CSV table of C-alpha atoms in Angstrom, one decimal:
chain,number,residue,atom,x,y,z
L,1,MET,CA,0.0,0.0,0.0
L,2,SER,CA,1.8,3.1,-1.2
L,3,ASN,CA,-0.5,5.7,0.3
L,4,ALA,CA,-0.2,4.5,4.0
L,5,PRO,CA,-0.4,7.2,6.6
L,6,GLN,CA,2.9,8.6,7.7
L,7,SER,CA,4.1,11.2,10.2
L,8,PRO,CA,5.1,14.5,8.7
L,9,VAL,CA,8.6,14.0,10.0
L,10,ASP,CA,9.5,11.0,7.7
L,11,TRP,CA,8.1,11.9,4.3
L,12,ASP,CA,11.4,11.2,2.6
L,13,ALA,CA,12.3,8.0,4.4
L,14,THR,CA,9.5,5.7,3.1
L,15,PRO,CA,10.9,2.3,2.9
L,16,ASP,CA,10.3,0.2,-0.3
L,17,PRO,CA,8.2,-2.8,0.7
L,18,ALA,CA,9.6,-4.8,-2.2
L,19,ALA,CA,13.2,-4.2,-1.1
L,20,PRO,CA,15.0,-7.2,0.4
L,21,ARG,CA,15.3,-7.1,4.2
L,22,ASP,CA,18.6,-7.3,6.0
L,23,ALA,CA,18.5,-11.0,6.7
L,24,ARG,CA,21.2,-12.9,8.2
L,25,ARG,CA,23.2,-15.2,5.9
L,26,VAL,CA,22.8,-18.9,6.6
L,27,ASP,CA,25.7,-20.8,4.9
L,28,PHE,CA,28.0,-23.7,5.8
L,29,TRP,CA,30.1,-21.7,8.3
L,30,THR,CA,27.1,-20.3,10.1
L,31,VAL,CA,25.6,-23.7,10.5
L,32,LEU,CA,29.0,-25.2,11.6
L,33,ARG,CA,29.4,-22.4,14.1
L,34,GLY,CA,26.0,-23.2,15.7
L,35,LEU,CA,26.9,-26.9,15.8
L,36,VAL,CA,30.2,-26.2,17.4
L,37,CYS,CA,28.5,-24.1,20.1
L,38,ALA,CA,25.8,-26.7,20.8
L,39,PHE,CA,28.4,-29.5,20.9
L,40,GLY,CA,30.5,-27.5,23.3
L,41,LEU,CA,27.6,-27.1,25.7
L,42,VAL,CA,26.6,-30.8,25.4
L,43,SER,CA,30.3,-31.7,26.0
L,44,LEU,CA,30.3,-29.7,29.3
L,45,ALA,CA,27.0,-31.4,30.4
L,46,TYR,CA,28.3,-34.9,29.4
L,47,TRP,CA,31.6,-34.2,31.4
L,48,GLY,CA,29.4,-33.3,34.5
L,49,TYR,CA,27.5,-36.5,34.1
L,50,ILE,CA,30.6,-38.8,33.6
L,51,ALA,CA,33.2,-37.1,35.8
L,52,TRP,CA,31.2,-36.5,39.0
L,53,PRO,CA,29.5,-39.0,41.3
L,54,TYR,CA,25.7,-39.2,41.0
L,55,PRO,CA,23.3,-37.6,42.1
L,56,MET,CA,24.2,-34.2,43.8
L,57,PRO,CA,27.6,-33.1,42.3
L,58,ALA,CA,26.8,-34.6,39.0
L,59,LEU,CA,23.5,-32.8,38.6
L,60,LEU,CA,25.1,-29.6,39.7
L,61,PHE,CA,27.8,-29.9,37.1
L,62,VAL,CA,25.5,-31.2,34.3
L,63,VAL,CA,23.4,-28.0,34.6
L,64,GLY,CA,25.9,-25.6,36.0
L,65,ALA,CA,28.8,-26.0,33.6
L,66,PRO,CA,26.9,-25.4,30.3
L,67,LEU,CA,24.8,-22.7,32.0
L,68,PHE,CA,28.0,-20.9,33.1
L,69,ALA,CA,29.6,-21.2,29.7
L,70,ALA,CA,26.5,-19.9,28.0
L,71,VAL,CA,26.2,-17.0,30.3
L,72,VAL,CA,29.9,-16.0,29.9
L,73,TRP,CA,29.5,-16.3,26.1
L,74,TYR,CA,26.4,-14.1,26.1
L,75,PHE,CA,28.0,-11.4,28.2
L,76,PHE,CA,31.4,-11.2,26.5
L,77,ARG,CA,31.2,-12.9,23.0
L,78,SER,CA,27.6,-12.7,21.7
L,79,PRO,CA,26.9,-10.3,18.9
L,80,ARG,CA,24.1,-8.9,21.2
L,81,SER,CA,26.4,-8.7,24.2
L,82,PRO,CA,25.4,-6.0,26.8
L,83,ILE,CA,29.0,-5.5,27.6
L,84,GLU,CA,31.1,-4.0,24.9
L,85,THR,CA,34.3,-6.1,24.5
L,86,ASP,CA,37.1,-5.6,22.1
L,87,VAL,CA,38.5,-8.2,19.8
L,88,VAL,CA,41.2,-9.4,22.2
L,89,GLY,CA,38.6,-9.9,25.0
L,90,LYS,CA,36.2,-11.8,22.7
L,91,THR,CA,39.1,-14.1,21.5
L,92,ILE,CA,40.3,-14.8,25.1
L,93,VAL,CA,36.7,-15.7,26.1
L,94,GLU,CA,36.1,-17.9,23.1
L,95,VAL,CA,39.4,-19.7,23.4
L,96,ALA,CA,38.7,-20.4,27.1
L,97,LEU,CA,35.3,-21.9,26.4
L,98,VAL,CA,36.6,-24.1,23.5
L,99,VAL,CA,39.6,-25.3,25.6
L,100,ALA,CA,37.2,-26.0,28.6
L,101,ALA,CA,35.0,-28.2,26.3
L,102,GLY,CA,37.9,-29.9,24.6
L,103,GLY,CA,39.6,-30.5,28.0
L,104,ALA,CA,36.4,-32.0,29.3
L,105,TRP,CA,36.6,-34.6,26.6
L,106,ILE,CA,40.3,-35.3,27.4
L,107,SER,CA,39.7,-35.5,31.1
L,108,ILE,CA,37.0,-38.3,30.7
L,109,GLY,CA,39.3,-40.4,28.4
L,110,HIS,CA,38.4,-39.4,24.9
L,111,PRO,CA,41.4,-37.3,23.8
L,112,VAL,CA,40.6,-37.7,20.0
L,113,VAL,CA,37.1,-36.3,20.4
L,114,GLY,CA,38.6,-33.3,22.4
L,115,LEU,CA,41.3,-32.6,19.9
L,116,VAL,CA,39.0,-32.8,16.9
L,117,PHE,CA,36.6,-30.5,18.6
L,118,VAL,CA,39.3,-27.9,19.4
L,119,VAL,CA,40.5,-28.0,15.7
L,120,VAL,CA,37.1,-27.6,14.2
L,121,ALA,CA,36.1,-24.9,16.7
L,122,ALA,CA,39.3,-23.0,16.0
L,123,VAL,CA,38.8,-23.1,12.3
L,124,SER,CA,35.2,-22.0,12.6
L,125,GLY,CA,36.2,-19.3,15.1
L,126,VAL,CA,38.9,-17.9,12.8
L,127,VAL,CA,36.3,-17.8,9.8
L,128,ALA,CA,33.7,-16.1,12.2
L,129,SER,CA,36.2,-13.5,13.4
L,130,ARG,CA,37.3,-12.7,9.9
L,131,ARG,CA,33.6,-12.2,8.9
L,132,GLU,CA,33.1,-9.9,11.9
L,133,ALA,CA,36.1,-7.8,10.9
L,134,ARG,CA,34.6,-6.9,7.5
């Protein structure tokens, strides 16, 4: 509808309804990045389940470790983070979270899974940081 009511302030700024919206790109690297983040959280939960005696400490770590990692990621690494962090701070937080998830696999006796996870997470992290720098 081209004759929709407008305020007198924005007569010149009428957006074209047929113009493409600013949608996020979904490609291989975006999907891989999401899978790496999800696998990292699941890794921490699995570590809490395997490494600690059931019921009380295990349940605390099954829920607490991934929750702590997600909160730290949200506050310091997320694109919508409420705390403004520079590139070095974002890198430090991301490396710490990836090493924690990889170390969890190594500590429960699966070093190959941990090392493969760290390598895949590092590659996706480098690609993501290069895209953010553009």
